[in-house]
Coordinates of C-alpha atoms in Angstrom, one line a residue:
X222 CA -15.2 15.3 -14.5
X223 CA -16.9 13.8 -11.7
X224 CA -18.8 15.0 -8.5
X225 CA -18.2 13.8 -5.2
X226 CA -21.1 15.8 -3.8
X227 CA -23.3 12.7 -2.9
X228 CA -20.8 11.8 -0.1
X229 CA -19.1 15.1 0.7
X230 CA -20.0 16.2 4.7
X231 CA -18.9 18.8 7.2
X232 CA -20.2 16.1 10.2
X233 CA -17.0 14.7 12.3
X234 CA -18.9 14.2 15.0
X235 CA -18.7 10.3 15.1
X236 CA -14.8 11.3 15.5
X237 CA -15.3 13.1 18.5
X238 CA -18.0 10.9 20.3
X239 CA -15.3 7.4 19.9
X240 CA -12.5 9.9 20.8
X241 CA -14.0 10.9 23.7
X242 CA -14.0 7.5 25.0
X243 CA -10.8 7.1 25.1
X244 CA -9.0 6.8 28.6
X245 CA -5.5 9.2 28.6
X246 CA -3.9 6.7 30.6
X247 CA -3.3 4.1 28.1
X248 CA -1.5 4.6 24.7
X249 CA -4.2 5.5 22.0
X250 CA -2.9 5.0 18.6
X251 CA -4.2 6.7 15.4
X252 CA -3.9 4.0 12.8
X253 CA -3.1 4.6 8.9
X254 CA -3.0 1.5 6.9
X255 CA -4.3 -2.0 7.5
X256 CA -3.3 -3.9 10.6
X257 CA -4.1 -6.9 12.7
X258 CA -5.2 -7.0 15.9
X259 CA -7.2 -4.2 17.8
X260 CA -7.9 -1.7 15.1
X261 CA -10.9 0.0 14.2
X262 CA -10.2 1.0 10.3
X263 CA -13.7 2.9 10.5
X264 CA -12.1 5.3 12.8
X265 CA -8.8 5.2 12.6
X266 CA -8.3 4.2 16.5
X267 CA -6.2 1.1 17.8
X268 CA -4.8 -0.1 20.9
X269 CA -1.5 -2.7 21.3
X270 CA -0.9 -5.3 20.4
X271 CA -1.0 -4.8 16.6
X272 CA 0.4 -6.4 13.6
X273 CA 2.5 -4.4 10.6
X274 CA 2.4 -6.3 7.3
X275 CA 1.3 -3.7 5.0
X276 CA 3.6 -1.8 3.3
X277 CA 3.9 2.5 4.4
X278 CA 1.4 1.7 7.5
X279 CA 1.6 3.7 10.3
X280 CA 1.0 4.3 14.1
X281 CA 1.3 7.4 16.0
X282 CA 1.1 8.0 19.4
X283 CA 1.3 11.4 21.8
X284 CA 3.0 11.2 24.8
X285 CA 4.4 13.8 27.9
X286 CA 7.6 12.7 29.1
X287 CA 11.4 12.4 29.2
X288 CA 11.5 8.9 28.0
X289 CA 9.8 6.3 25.3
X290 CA 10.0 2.8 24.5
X291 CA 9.1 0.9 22.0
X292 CA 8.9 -3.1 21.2
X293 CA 8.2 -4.9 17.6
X294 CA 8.8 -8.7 17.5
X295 CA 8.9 -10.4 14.2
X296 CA 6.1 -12.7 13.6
X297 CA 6.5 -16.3 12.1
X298 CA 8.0 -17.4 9.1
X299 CA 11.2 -15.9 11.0
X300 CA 13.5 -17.0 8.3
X301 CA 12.6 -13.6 6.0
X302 CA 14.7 -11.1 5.5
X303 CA 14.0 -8.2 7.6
X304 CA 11.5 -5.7 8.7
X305 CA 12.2 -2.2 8.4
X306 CA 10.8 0.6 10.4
X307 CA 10.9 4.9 10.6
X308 CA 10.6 6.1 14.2
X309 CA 9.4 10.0 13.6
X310 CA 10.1 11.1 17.2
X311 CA 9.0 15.2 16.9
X312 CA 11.5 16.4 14.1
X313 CA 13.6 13.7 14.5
X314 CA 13.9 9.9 12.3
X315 CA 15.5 6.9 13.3
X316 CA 15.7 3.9 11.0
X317 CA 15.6 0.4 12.8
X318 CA 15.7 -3.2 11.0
X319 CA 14.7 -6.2 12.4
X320 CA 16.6 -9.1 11.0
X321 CA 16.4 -12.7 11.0
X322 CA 19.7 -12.7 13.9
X323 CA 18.0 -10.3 15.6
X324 CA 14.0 -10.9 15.6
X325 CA 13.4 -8.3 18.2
X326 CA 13.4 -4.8 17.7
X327 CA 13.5 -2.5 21.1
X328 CA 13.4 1.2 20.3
X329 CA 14.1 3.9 22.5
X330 CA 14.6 7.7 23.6
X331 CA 15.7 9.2 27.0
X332 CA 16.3 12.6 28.2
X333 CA 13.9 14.5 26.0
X334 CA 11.8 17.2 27.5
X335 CA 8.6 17.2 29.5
X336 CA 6.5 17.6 25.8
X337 CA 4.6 16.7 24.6
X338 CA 6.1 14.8 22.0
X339 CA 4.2 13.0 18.6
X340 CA 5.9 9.4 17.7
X341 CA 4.8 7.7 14.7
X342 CA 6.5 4.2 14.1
X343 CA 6.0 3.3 10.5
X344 CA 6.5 0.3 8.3
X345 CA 9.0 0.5 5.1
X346 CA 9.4 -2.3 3.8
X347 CA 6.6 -5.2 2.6
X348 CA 5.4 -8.8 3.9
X349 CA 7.6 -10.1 1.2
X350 CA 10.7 -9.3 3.6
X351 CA 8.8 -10.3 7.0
X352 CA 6.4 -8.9 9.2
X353 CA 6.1 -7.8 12.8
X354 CA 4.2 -7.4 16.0
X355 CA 3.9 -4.1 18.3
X356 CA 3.7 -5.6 21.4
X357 CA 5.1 -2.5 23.6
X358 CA 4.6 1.4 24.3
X359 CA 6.3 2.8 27.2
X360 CA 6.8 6.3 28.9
X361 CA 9.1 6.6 31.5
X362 CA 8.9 7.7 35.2
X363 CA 6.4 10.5 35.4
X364 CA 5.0 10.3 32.0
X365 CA 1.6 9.6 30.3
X366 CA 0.0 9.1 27.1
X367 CA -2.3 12.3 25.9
X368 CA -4.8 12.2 23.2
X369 CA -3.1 12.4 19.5
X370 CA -3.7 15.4 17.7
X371 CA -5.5 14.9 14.7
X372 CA -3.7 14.5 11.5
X373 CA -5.3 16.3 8.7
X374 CA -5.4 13.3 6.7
X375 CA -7.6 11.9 10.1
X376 CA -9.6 15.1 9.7
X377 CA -10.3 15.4 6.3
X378 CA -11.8 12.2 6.3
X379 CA -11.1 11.4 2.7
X380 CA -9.3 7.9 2.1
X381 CA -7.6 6.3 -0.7
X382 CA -7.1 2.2 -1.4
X383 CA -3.9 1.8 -3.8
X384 CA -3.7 -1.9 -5.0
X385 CA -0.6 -3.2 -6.6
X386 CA 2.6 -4.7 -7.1
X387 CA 6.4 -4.3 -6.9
X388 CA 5.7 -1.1 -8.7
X389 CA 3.3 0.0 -6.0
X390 CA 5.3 -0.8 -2.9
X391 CA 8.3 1.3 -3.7
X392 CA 10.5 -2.0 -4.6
X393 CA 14.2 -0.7 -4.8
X394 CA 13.4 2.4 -5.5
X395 CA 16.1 4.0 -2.9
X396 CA 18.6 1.3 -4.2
X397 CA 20.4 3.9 -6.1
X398 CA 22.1 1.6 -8.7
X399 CA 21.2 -1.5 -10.9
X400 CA 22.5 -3.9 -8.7
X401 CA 21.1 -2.2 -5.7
X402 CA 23.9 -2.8 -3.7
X403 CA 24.1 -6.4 -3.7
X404 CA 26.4 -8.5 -6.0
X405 CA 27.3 -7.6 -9.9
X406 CA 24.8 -10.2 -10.8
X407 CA 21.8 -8.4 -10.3
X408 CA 22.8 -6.3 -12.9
X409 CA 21.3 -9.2 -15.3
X410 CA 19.9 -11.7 -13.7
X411 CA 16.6 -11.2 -11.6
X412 CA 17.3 -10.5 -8.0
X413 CA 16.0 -9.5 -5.1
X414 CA 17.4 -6.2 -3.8
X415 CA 18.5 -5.4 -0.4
X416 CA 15.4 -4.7 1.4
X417 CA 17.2 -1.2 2.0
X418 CA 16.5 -0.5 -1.1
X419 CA 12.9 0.2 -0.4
X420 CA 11.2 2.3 0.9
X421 CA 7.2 2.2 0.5
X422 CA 6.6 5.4 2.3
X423 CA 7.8 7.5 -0.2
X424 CA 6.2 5.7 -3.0
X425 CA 3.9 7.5 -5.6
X426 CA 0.5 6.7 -3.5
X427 CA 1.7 7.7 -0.2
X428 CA 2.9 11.0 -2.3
X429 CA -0.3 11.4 -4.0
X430 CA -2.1 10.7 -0.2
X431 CA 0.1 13.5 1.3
X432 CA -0.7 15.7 -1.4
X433 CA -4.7 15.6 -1.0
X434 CA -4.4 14.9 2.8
X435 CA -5.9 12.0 2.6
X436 CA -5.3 8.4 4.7
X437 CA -4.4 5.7 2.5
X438 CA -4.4 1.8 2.7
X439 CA -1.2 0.3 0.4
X440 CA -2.3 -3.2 -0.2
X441 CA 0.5 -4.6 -2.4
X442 CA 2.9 -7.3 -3.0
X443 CA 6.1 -7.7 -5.0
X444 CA 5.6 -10.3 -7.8
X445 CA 1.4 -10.1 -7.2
X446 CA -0.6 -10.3 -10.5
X447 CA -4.1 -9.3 -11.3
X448 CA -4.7 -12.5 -12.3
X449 CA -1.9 -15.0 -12.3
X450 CA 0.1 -16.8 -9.6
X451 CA 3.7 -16.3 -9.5
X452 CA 5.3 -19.8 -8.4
X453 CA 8.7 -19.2 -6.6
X454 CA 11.3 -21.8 -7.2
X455 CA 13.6 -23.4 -4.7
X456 CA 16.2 -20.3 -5.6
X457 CA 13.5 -18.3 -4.0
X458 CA 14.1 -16.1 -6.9
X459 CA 13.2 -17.3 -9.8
X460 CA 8.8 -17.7 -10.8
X461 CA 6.7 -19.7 -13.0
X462 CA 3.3 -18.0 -13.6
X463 CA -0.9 -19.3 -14.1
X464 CA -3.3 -17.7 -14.5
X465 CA -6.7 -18.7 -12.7
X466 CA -7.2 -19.0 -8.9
X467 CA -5.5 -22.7 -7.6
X468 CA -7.8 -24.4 -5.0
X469 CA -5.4 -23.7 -2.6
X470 CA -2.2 -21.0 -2.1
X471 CA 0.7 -23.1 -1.0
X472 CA 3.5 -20.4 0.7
X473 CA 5.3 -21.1 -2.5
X474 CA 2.5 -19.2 -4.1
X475 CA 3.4 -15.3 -4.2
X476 CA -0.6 -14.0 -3.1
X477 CA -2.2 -12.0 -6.2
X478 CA -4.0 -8.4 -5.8
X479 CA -7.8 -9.6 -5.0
X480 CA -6.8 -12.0 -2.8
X481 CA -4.4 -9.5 -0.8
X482 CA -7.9 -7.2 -0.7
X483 CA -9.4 -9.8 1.4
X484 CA -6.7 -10.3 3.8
X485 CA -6.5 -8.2 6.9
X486 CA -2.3 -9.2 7.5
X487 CA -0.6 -9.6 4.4
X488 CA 1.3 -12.5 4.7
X489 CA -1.7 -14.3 6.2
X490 CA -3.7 -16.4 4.3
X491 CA -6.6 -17.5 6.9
X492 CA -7.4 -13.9 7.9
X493 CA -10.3 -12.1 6.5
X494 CA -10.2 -8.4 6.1
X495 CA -13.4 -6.4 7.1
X496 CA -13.4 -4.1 4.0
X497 CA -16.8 -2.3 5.2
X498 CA -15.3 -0.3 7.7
X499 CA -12.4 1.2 6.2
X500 CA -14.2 3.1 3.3
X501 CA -12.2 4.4 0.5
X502 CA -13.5 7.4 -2.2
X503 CA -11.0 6.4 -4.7
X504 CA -9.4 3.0 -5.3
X505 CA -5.7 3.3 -7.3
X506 CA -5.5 -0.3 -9.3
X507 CA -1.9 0.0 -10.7
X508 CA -1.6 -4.2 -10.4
X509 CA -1.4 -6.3 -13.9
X510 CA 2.4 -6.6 -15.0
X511 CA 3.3 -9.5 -13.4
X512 CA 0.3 -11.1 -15.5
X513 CA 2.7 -11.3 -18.5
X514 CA 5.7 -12.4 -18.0
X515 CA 4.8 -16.2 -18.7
X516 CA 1.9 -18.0 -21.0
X517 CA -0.3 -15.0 -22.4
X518 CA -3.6 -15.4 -20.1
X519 CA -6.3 -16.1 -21.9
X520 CA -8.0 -12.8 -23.0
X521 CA -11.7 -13.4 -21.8
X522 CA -11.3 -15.1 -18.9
X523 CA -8.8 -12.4 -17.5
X524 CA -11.3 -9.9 -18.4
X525 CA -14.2 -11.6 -16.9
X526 CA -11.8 -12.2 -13.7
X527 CA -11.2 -8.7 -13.5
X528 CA -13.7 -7.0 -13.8
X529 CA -15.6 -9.6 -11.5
X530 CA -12.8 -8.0 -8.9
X531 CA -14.1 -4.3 -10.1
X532 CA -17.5 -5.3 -9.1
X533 CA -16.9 -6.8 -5.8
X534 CA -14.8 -3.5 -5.0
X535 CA -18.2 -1.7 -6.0
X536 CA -20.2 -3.7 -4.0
X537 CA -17.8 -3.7 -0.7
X538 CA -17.7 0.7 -1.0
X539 CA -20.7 1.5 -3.0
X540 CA -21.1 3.9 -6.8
X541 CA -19.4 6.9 -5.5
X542 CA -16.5 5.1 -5.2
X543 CA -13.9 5.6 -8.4
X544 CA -11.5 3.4 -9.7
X545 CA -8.7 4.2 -11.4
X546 CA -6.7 2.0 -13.5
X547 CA -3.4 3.5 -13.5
X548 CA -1.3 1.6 -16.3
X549 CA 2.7 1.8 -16.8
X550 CA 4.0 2.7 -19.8
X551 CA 6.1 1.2 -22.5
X552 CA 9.6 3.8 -21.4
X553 CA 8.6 1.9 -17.6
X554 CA 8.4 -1.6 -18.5
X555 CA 11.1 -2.0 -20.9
X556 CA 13.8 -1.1 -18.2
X557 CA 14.0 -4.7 -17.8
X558 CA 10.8 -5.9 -16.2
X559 CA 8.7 -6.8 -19.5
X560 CA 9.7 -7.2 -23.1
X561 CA 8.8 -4.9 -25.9
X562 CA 6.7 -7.9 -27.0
X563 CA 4.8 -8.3 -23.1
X564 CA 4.5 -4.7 -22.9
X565 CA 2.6 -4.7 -25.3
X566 CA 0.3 -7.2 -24.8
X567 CA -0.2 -5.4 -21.0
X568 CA -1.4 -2.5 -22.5
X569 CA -3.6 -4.3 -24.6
X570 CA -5.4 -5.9 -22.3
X571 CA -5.4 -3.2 -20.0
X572 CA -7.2 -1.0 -22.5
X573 CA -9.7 -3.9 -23.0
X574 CA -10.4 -4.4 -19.5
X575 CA -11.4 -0.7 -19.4
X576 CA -13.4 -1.1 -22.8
X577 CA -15.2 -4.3 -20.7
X578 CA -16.1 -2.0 -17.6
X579 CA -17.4 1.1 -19.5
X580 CA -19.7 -1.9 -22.0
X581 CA -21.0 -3.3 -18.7
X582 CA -22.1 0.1 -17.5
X583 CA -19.3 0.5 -15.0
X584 CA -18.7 4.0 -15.2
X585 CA -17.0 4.5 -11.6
X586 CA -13.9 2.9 -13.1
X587 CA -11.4 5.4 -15.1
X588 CA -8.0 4.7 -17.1
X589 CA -5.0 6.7 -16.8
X590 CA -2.0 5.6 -19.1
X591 CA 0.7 7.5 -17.9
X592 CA 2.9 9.3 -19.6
X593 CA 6.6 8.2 -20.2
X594 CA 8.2 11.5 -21.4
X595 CA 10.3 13.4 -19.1
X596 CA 10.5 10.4 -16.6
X597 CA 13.1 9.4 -15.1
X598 CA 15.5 6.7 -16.3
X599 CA 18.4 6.5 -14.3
X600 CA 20.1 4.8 -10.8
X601 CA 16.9 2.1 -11.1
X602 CA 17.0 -0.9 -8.8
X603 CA 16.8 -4.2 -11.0
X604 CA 14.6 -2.6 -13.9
X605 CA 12.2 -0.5 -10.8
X606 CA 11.6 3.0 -10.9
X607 CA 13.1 5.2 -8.2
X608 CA 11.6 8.0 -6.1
X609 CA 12.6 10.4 -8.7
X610 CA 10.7 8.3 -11.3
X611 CA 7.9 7.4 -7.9
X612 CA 7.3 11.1 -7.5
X613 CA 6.3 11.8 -11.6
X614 CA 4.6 9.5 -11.3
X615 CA 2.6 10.5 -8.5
X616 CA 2.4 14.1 -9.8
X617 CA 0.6 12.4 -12.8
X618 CA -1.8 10.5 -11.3
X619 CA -2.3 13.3 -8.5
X620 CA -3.3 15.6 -11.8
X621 CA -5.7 13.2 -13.3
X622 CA -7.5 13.1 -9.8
X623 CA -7.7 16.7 -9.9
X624 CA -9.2 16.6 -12.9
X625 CA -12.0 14.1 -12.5
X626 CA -12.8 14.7 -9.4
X627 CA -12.3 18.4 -8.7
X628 CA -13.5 19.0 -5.2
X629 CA -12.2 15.8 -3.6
X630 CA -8.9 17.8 -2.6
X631 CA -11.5 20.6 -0.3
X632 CA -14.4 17.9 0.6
X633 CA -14.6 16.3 3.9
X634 CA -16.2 13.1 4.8
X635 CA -17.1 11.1 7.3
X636 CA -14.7 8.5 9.3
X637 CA -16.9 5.9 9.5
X638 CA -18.9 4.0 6.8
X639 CA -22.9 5.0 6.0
X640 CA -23.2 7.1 9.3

């Protein structure tokens, strides 16, 4: 059981003083998730344009008026599959694709009332599909942009980093069936489902986010090891797997978890996230599946790699941080993603690589195996757990964080780092 006392604080007032300064006039967006572009992850503030990449990101903007527009343009390589966004207009959704035909996205409402009305645009799907720009926020004749209320995720100031893979992005878990919609094939042979078939904001982390009120950061890519480098093939389907870090990452090269914690867009591989300002209390690693599917990596140098990523998390958000490596279980990874045989050897070295951390005295990191009784099995999405299976096991990792750190759910802290 853990304390968070050391960074626990009552003080918002940096919230209020950069709130302040904000002019009415122009559209001020509140920011959860990573972006590119104008955004100030310390306090949560952004102005247009910005770039979505990161899976269950979102914007929100309040406005008075009878009408609102908005504008997302999909951003380079434009041969991807789509981009798919909630538009939470008040009590109302709206889902809206953009698609490789159709590469921009124009969003609108008319004939509401005066207000004032909350929009929050936010991102389903994953970099994998495609990405996309907000260029545009428009209010009609007679309208204006107020100040957001403050979510209590904004307010609470606690934050929450999840790092991951397919597993952590929501891949097909609204896909309903095993072949996800798409043709009988899938139902045996590794395929890509539709990218309707996912839906990152109702994952386990956002879930577990929701449930402490807490803003979160999904950094996560489907196919990303710990690790290893998944090669696609020409099919664009099919992967070859090493293990090490390549001199270079060719596009053919699906981006693995510590190098998606130093990007600021997901899909980009120049740009340099600024990790110091977006300051996390609890950092979720549920990455380290796709590490096995080809040659077994070499035990000590995967160890040494990982927790030489451990350390540089430490470094970038300080002791009081916790890490949690959240591992799948055997009833999980037999559905068609591992072997008995690789599951096996996951779990191994996941269990050594918390052995390695705890013998090199660091105690902020913490294991949870979850637990594969009573979860649920059925209408998966190519061997991926659904939101039935996403919300147990959020509920399980939302208990373990209850347990070790049993005020985080009532502290506050503050929205920017070491004020």
């Amino acid at each position: 059981m853990m304390s968070m006392g050391g960074l626990a604080t009552s003080c918002l007032l940096l919230v209020a003083c950069v709130y302040a300064q904000s002019s009415p006039e122009d559209p001020q967006l509140l920011l959860s998730g990573r972006f590119g572009g104008d955004a100030d992850e310390g306090t949560g503030l952004g102005s247009l344009p910005l770039v979505f990449s990161w899976p269950a990101s979102s914007v929100r903007v309040t406005f008075e008026g009878s009408s609102i527009n908005a504008t997302l343009a999909a951003l380079p390589p434009l041969n991807t599959t789509y981009g798919r966004f909630a538009f939470y207009l008040d009590n109302t959704t709206t889902v809206e694709a953009i698609s490789p035909n159709d590469t921009t996205l124009n969003w609108g409402r008319s004939g509401l009332s005066t207000g004032p009305h909350n929009l929050t645009i936010q991102m389903l799907s994953e970099a994998r599909y495609g990405e996309a720009s907000l260029d545009t926020l428009t209010v009609g004749p007679g309208g204006r942009f107020l100040m957001p209320a403050l979510p209590a995720s904004f307010l609470s100031g606690r934050r929450i980093m999840f790092l991951g893979d397919s597993y952590t992005v929501g891949w097909g878990n609204v896909g309903g069936n095993t072949t996800c919609g798409v043709a009988p094939v899938c139902a045996t042979a590794r395929c890509p489902p539709q990218v309707e078939s996912e839906n990152a904001a109702i994952s386990w982390g956002p879930i577990v986010a929701a449930n402490l009120q807490a803003d979160y950061q999904v950094l996560a890519w489907s196919g990303a090891g710990l690790d290893t480098y998944a090669v696609l093939q020409p099919d664009g389907i099919n992967r070859t797997y090493i293990t090490g870090v390549p001199d270079e990452l060719p596009e053919n090269i699906l981006p693995a978890v510590p190098i998606l914690f130093r990007r600021q867009v997901a899909g980009d591989n120049t740009s340099m996230a600024g990790n110091s300002s977006f300051v996390p209390q609890i950092v979720v690693m549920a990455g380290g599946t796709n590490d096995f599917h080809g040659d077994l990596p070499p035990l000590e140098q995967w160890i040494s790699d990982n927790l030489n990523f451990m350390s540089e998390i430490t470094d970038e958000y300080g002791e009081n941080m916790q890490i949690i490596l959240q591992v799948f279980p055997l009833e999980v990874q037999v559905q068609g993603v591992l072997t008995v045989n690789q599951t096996t050897q996951y779990l191994q070295y996941m269990s050594s690589l918390y052995t390695a951390a705890q013998q090199e005295g660091q105690f902020n990191v913490h294991f949870l195996q979850l637990n594969g009784v009573d979860m649920p099995l059925d209408n998966w999405c190519v061997a991926h757990p659904s939101s039935a299976a996403d919300r147990n096991i959020a509920q399980q990792l939302l208990t373990y964080i209850n347990r070790l750190l049993p005020n985080y759910a009532t502290s506050t802290f503050p929205r920017a780092v070491r004020v």
